[in-house]
Short mmCIF file of C-alpha atoms in Angstrom, two decimals:
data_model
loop_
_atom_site.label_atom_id
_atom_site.label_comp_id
_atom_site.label_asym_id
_atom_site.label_seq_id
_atom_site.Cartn_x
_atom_site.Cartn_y
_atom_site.Cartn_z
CA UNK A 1 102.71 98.94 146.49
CA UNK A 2 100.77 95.76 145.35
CA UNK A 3 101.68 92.26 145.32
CA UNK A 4 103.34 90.28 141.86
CA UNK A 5 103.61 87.11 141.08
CA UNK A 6 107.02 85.96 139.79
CA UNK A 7 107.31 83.25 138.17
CA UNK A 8 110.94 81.20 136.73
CA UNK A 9 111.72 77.99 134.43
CA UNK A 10 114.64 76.35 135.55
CA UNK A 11 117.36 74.67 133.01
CA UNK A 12 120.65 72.94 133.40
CA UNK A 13 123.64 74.21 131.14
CA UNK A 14 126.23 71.29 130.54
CA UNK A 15 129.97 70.91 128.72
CA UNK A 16 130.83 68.21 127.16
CA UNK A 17 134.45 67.00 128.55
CA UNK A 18 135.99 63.74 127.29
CA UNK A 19 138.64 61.99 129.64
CA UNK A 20 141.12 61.63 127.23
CA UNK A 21 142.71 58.73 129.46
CA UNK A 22 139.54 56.43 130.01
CA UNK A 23 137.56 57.73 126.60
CA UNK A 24 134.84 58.30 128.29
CA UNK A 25 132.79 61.78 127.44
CA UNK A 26 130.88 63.41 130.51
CA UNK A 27 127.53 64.69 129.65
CA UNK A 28 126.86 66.49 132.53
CA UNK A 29 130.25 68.19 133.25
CA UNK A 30 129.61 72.07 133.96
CA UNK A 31 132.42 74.63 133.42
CA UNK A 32 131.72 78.66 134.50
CA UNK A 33 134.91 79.64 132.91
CA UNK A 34 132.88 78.79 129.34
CA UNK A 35 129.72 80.97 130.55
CA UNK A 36 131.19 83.76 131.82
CA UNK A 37 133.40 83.70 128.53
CA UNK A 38 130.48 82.96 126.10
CA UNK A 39 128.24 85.83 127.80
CA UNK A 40 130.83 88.67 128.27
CA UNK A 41 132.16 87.94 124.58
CA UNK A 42 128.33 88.30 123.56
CA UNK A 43 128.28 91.76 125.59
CA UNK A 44 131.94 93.46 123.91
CA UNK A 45 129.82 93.52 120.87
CA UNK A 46 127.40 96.14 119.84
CA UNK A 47 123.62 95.94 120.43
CA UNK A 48 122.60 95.56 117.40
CA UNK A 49 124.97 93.03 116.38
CA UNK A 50 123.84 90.54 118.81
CA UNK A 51 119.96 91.02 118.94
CA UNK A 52 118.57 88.19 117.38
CA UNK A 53 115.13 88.27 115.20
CA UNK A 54 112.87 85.30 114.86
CA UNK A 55 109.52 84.35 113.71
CA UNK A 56 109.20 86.36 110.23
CA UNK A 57 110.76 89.17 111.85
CA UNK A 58 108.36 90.04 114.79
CA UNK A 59 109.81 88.75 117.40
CA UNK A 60 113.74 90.11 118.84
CA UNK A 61 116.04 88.48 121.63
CA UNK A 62 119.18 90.35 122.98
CA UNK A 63 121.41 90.42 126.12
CA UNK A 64 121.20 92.95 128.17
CA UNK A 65 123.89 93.02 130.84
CA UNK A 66 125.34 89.99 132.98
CA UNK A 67 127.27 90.00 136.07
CA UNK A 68 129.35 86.86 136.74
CA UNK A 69 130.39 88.46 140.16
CA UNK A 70 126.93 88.76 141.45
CA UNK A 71 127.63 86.82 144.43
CA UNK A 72 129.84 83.78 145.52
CA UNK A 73 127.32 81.34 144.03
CA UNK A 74 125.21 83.12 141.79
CA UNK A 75 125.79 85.25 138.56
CA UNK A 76 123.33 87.35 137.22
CA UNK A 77 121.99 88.99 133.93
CA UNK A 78 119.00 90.41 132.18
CA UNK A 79 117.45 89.31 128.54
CA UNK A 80 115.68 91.87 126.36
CA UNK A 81 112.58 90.54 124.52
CA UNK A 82 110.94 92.88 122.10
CA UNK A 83 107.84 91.76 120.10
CA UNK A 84 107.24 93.55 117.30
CA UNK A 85 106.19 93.92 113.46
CA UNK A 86 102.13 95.01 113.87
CA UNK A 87 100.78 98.06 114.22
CA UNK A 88 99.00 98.93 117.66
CA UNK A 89 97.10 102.11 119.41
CA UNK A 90 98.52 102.95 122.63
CA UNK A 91 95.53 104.04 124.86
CA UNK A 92 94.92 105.42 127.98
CA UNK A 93 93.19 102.99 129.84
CA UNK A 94 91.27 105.77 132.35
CA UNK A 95 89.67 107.92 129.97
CA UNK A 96 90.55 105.38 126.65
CA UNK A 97 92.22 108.90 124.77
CA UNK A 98 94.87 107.49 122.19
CA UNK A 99 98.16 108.28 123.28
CA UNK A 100 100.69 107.06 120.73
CA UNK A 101 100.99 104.39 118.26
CA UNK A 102 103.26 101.49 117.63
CA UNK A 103 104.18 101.58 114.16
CA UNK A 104 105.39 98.29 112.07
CA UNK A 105 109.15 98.82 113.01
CA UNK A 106 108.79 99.74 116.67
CA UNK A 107 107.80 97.10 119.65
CA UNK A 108 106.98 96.33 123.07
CA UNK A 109 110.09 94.89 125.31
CA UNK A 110 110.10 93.54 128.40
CA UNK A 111 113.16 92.64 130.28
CA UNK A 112 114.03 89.02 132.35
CA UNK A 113 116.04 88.21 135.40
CA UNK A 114 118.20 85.32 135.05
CA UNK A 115 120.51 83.58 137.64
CA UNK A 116 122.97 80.82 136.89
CA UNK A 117 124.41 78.72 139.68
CA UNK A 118 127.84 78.71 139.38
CA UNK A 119 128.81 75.12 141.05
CA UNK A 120 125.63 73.20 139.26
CA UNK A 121 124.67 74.96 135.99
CA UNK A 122 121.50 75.64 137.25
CA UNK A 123 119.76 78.53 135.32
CA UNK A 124 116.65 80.11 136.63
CA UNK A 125 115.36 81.80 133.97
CA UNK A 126 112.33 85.01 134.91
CA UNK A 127 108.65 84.21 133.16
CA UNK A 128 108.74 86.26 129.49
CA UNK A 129 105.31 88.09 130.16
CA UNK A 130 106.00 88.82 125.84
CA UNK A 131 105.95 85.57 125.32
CA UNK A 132 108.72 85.30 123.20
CA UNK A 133 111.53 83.50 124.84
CA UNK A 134 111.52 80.24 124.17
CA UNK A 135 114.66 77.45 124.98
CA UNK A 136 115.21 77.47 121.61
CA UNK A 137 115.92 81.07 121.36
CA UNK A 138 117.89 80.70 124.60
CA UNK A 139 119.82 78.10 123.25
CA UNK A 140 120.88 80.15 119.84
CA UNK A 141 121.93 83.09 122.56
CA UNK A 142 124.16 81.64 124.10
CA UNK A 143 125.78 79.93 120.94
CA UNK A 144 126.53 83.64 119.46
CA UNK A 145 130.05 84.05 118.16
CA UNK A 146 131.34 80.97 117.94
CA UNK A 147 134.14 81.74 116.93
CA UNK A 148 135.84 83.29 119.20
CA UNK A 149 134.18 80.88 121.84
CA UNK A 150 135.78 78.03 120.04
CA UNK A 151 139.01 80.08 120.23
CA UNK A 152 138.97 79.90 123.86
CA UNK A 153 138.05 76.37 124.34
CA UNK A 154 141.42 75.17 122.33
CA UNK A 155 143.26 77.41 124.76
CA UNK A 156 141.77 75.54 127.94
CA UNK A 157 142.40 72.52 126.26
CA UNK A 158 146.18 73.70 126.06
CA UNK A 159 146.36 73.45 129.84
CA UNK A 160 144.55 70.41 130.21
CA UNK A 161 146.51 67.11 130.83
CA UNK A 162 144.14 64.40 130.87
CA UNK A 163 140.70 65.93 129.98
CA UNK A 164 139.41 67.41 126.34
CA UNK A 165 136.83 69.92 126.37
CA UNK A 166 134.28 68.98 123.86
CA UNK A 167 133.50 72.19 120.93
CA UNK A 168 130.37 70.44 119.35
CA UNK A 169 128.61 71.69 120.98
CA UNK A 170 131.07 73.93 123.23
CA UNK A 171 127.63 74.73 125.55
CA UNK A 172 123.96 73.28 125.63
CA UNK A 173 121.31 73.78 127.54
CA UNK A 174 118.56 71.38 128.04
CA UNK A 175 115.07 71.52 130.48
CA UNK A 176 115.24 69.98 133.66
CA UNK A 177 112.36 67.46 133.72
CA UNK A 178 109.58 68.48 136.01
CA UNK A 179 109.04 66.69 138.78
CA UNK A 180 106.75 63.89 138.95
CA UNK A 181 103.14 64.83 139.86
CA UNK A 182 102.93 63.86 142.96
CA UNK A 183 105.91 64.88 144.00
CA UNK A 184 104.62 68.36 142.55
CA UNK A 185 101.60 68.05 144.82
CA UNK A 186 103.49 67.49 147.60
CA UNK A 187 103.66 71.42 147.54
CA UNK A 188 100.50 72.34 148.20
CA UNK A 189 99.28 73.42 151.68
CA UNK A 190 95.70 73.41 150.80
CA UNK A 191 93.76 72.47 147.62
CA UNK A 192 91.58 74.99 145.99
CA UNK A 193 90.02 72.64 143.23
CA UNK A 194 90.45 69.75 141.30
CA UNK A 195 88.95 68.85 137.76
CA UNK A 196 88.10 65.57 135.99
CA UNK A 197 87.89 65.43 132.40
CA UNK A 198 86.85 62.71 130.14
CA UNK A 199 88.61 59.80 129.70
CA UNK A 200 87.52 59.41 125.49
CA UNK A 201 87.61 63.44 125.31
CA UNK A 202 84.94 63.19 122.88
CA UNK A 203 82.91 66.13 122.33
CA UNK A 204 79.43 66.79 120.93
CA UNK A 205 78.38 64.53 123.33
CA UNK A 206 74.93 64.46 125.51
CA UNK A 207 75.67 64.59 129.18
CA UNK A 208 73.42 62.40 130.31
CA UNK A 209 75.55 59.44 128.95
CA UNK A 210 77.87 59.58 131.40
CA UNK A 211 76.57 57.91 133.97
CA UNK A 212 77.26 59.82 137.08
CA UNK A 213 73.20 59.31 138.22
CA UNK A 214 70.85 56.73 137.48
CA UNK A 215 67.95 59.30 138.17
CA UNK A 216 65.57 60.00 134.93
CA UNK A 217 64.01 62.48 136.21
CA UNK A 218 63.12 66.34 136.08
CA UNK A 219 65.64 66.72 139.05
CA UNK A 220 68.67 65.09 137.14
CA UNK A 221 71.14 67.85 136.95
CA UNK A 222 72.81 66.58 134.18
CA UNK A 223 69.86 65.34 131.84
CA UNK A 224 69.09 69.18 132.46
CA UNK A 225 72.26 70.37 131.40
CA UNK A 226 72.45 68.51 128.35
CA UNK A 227 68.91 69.67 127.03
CA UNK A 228 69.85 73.31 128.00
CA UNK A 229 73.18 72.85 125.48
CA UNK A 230 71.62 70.76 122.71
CA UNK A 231 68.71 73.41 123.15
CA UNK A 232 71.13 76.81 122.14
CA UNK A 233 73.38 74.12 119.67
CA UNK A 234 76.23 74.13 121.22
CA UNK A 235 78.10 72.01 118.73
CA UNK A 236 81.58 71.06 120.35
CA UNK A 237 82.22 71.12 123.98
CA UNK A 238 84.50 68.97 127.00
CA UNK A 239 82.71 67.62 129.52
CA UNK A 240 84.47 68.26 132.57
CA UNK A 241 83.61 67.61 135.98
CA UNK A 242 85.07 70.48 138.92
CA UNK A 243 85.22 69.56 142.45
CA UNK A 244 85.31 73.10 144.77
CA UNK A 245 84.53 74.15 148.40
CA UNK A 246 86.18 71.30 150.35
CA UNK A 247 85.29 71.40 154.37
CA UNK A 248 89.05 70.16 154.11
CA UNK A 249 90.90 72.32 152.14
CA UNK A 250 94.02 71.00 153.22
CA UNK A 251 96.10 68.66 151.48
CA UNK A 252 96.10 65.81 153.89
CA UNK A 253 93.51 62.34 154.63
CA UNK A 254 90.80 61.92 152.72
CA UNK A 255 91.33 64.90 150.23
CA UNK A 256 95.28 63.60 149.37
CA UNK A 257 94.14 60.03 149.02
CA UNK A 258 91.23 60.87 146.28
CA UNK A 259 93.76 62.83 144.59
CA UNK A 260 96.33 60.25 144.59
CA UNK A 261 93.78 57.99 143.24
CA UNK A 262 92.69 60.65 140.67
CA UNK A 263 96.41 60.41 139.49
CA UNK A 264 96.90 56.20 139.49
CA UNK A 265 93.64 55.94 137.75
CA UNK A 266 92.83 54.99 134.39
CA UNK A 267 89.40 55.90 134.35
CA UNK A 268 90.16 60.06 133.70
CA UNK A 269 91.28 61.38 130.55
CA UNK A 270 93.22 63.87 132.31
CA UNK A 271 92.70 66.14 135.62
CA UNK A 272 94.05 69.59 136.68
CA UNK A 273 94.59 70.16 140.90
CA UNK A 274 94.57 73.83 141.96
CA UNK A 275 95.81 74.91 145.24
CA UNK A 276 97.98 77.23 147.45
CA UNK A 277 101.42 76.11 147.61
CA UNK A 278 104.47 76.68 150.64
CA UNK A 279 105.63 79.98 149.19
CA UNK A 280 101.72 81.36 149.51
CA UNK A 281 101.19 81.13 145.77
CA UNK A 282 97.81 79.71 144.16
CA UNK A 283 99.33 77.03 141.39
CA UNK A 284 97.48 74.64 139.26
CA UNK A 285 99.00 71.28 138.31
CA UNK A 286 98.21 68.73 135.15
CA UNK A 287 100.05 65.90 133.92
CA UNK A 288 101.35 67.19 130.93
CA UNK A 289 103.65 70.53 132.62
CA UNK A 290 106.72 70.26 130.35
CA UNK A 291 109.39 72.38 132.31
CA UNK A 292 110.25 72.22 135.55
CA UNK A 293 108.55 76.05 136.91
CA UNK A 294 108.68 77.76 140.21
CA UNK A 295 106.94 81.36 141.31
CA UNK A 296 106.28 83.20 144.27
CA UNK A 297 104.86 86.62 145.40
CA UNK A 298 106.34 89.76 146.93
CA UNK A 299 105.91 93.47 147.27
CA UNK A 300 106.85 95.38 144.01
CA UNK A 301 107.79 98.88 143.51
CA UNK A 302 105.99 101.28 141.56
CA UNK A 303 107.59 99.70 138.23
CA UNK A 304 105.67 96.86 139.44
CA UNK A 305 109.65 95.15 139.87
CA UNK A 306 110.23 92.78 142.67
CA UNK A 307 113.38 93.50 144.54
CA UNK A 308 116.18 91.50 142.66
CA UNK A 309 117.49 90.13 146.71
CA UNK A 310 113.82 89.00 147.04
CA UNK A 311 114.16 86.81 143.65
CA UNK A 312 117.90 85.48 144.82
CA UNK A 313 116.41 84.30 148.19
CA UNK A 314 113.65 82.57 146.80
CA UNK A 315 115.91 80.75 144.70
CA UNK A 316 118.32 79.60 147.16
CA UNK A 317 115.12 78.41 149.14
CA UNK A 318 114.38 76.69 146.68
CA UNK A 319 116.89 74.30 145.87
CA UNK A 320 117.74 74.10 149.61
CA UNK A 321 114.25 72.48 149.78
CA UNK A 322 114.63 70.44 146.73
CA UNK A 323 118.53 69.47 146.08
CA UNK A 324 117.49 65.99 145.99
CA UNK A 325 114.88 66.14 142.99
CA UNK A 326 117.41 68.30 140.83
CA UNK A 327 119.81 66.77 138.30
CA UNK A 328 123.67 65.83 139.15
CA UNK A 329 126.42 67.87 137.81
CA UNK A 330 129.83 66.47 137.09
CA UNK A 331 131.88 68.38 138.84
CA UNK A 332 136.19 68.72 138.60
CA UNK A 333 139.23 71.01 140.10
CA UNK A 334 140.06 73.63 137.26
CA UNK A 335 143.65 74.49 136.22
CA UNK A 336 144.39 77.29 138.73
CA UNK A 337 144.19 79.91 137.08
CA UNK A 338 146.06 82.76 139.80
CA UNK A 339 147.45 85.39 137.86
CA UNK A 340 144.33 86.13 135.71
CA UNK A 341 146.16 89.14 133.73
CA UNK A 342 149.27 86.49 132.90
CA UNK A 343 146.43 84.20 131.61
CA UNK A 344 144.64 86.82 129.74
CA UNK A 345 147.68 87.76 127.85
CA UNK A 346 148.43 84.36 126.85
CA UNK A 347 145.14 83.76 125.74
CA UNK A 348 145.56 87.19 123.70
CA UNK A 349 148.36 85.55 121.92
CA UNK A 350 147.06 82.18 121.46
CA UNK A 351 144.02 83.74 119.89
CA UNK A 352 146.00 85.87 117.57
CA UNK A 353 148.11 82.55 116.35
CA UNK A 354 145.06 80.91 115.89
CA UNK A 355 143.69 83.37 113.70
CA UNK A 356 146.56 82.76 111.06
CA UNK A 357 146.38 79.36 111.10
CA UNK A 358 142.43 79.59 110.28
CA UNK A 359 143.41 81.88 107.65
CA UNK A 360 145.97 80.19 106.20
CA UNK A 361 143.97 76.71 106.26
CA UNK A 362 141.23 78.55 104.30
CA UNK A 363 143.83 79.91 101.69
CA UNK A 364 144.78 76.45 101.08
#
């Protein structure tokens, strides 16, 4: 067995809920009910009726499974991703024989671990390693059948006294804001490199003018440089300067105060700090990381799969270490819902009513 690297984005799902009382609409009100619904509705229909296809028709998006009872505090499913729509050879990387070949209307899929916290609306969502899943094509997942979602929204709201659930939209998820950067730092238990770039970014541009050394001479390493690149015309190119090999690799004294600086200053165009972090895994960190992200390694089988408890632990680690830097949830006692099959058949017949009505309305 070998060593993986698993990597998750983390977004918060929300319902809209309007105290009907006070007027006043929560935006961060989360309701499982409306998940569990939403994603077992999604799974009662057939797989080909709710794969979604993006992107000129090479790239496809489907539910797999999901499991609201994966735990008191977690559910669980698994996405599909499938990219598709060129032609490929499939080789045999040992001996480089052709094996098969992809054709136009065949793909490769890969399949994702996600986890939803059922008190916050936390979702941890596995890295695509296809490259297709975006929160955009999350987001037009989960909003599949609307219908029939809507449907069971008006019946909640039925048993509601002094609260409206919102139906536009019934669900949305959003990304949870990455921490700031030093904060993100904060992480690392030693620092492997860190990289200044240009504050101007201009490129095509001799070395030498920066002035990191007065020294004219033959033994000016960057005079060199420059005449070795203008030499062999390399036309565009960053400049970038790479700090490595610290006596002090960890982050602490010295080292954590340059950095620090590196981030408060003005003087960079940018930077990028690379370094181990708690869970053992080497990260890199620059000020423009758009979604919050969090990975660690373990053992995997000979699928190369990391054990699904290993991925559940990690989690709960996780936001043990870091409830404070994660986003509030509104959170509310539910109608008590006891006899579920009592509840279910009322629903049934709710639904059914509210079919004629629609029907009738559109007559009209």
């Amino acid at each position: 067995m070998s060593k993986r690297k698993v990597k998750f984005k983390i977004f918060k799902i929300s319902n809209l809920i309007t105290d009907t009382e006070k007027n006043n609409t929560i935006y961060n009100y989360y309701n499982h009910r409306i998940v569990d619904f939403i994603l077992l509705n999604i799974l009662s229909h057939k797989k080909k009726d709710r794969k979604k296809t993006y992107n000129y028709k090479t790239e496809t998006v489907y539910l797999l499974n999901y499991n609201p009872y994966f735990n008191s505090e977690y559910s669980h499913g698994q996405i599909v991703t499938i990219r598709h729509g060129k032609e490929q050879r499939n080789v045999d990387v040992e001996d480089l024989s052709l094996v098969g070949l992809i054709k136009t209307n065949q793909g490769i899929e890969y399949k994702i671990d996600f986890f939803i916290n059922k008190q916050k609306g936390y979702i941890f969502v596995e890295q695509d390693e296809n490259y297709v899943l975006t929160i955009s094509k999350l987001r037009s997942l989960l909003r599949l059948f609307k219908a029939e979602v809507r449907q069971y929204v008006k019946y909640l709201n039925t048993l509601e006294d002094d609260y409206l659930i919102e139906s536009k939209p019934i669900i949305d998820i959003e990304i949870i804001k990455p921490l700031d950067i030093k904060e993100q730092i904060k992480l690392l238990t030693s620092v492997k490199s860190v990289s200044l770039f240009e504050k101007d970014q201009t490129q095509d541009r001799d070395i030498e003018d920066i002035d990191f050394d007065n020294e004219n001479g033959d033994n000016n390493f960057f005079k060199l440089a420059s005449e070795t690149i203008s030499e062999y015309d390399i036309g565009e190119y960053d400049t970038i300067l790479k700090l490595t090999k610290f006596r002090n690799k960890r982050f602490a004294g010295d080292l954590e105060r340059f950095i620090n600086y590196v981030i408060e200053s003005e003087r960079f165009g940018g930077y990028s700090i690379e370094g181990t972090d708690a869970y053992g895994v080497n990260r890199v960190f620059t000020p423009d990381m758009l979604t919050r992200d969090i990975q660690f390694e373990d053992e995997a089988d000979s699928n190369g799969i990391v054990n699904i408890n290993k991925k559940i632990d990690f989690i709960r680690n996780y936001l043990s270490d870091n409830s404070e830097n994660m986003p509030e949830t509104a959170i509310r006692t539910e109608p008590d819902y006891k006899n579920i099959k009592e509840f279910l058949t009322k629903f049934s017949k709710f639904k059914g009513d509210y079919i004629e009505v629609e029907k009738k309305e559109k007559e009209e």
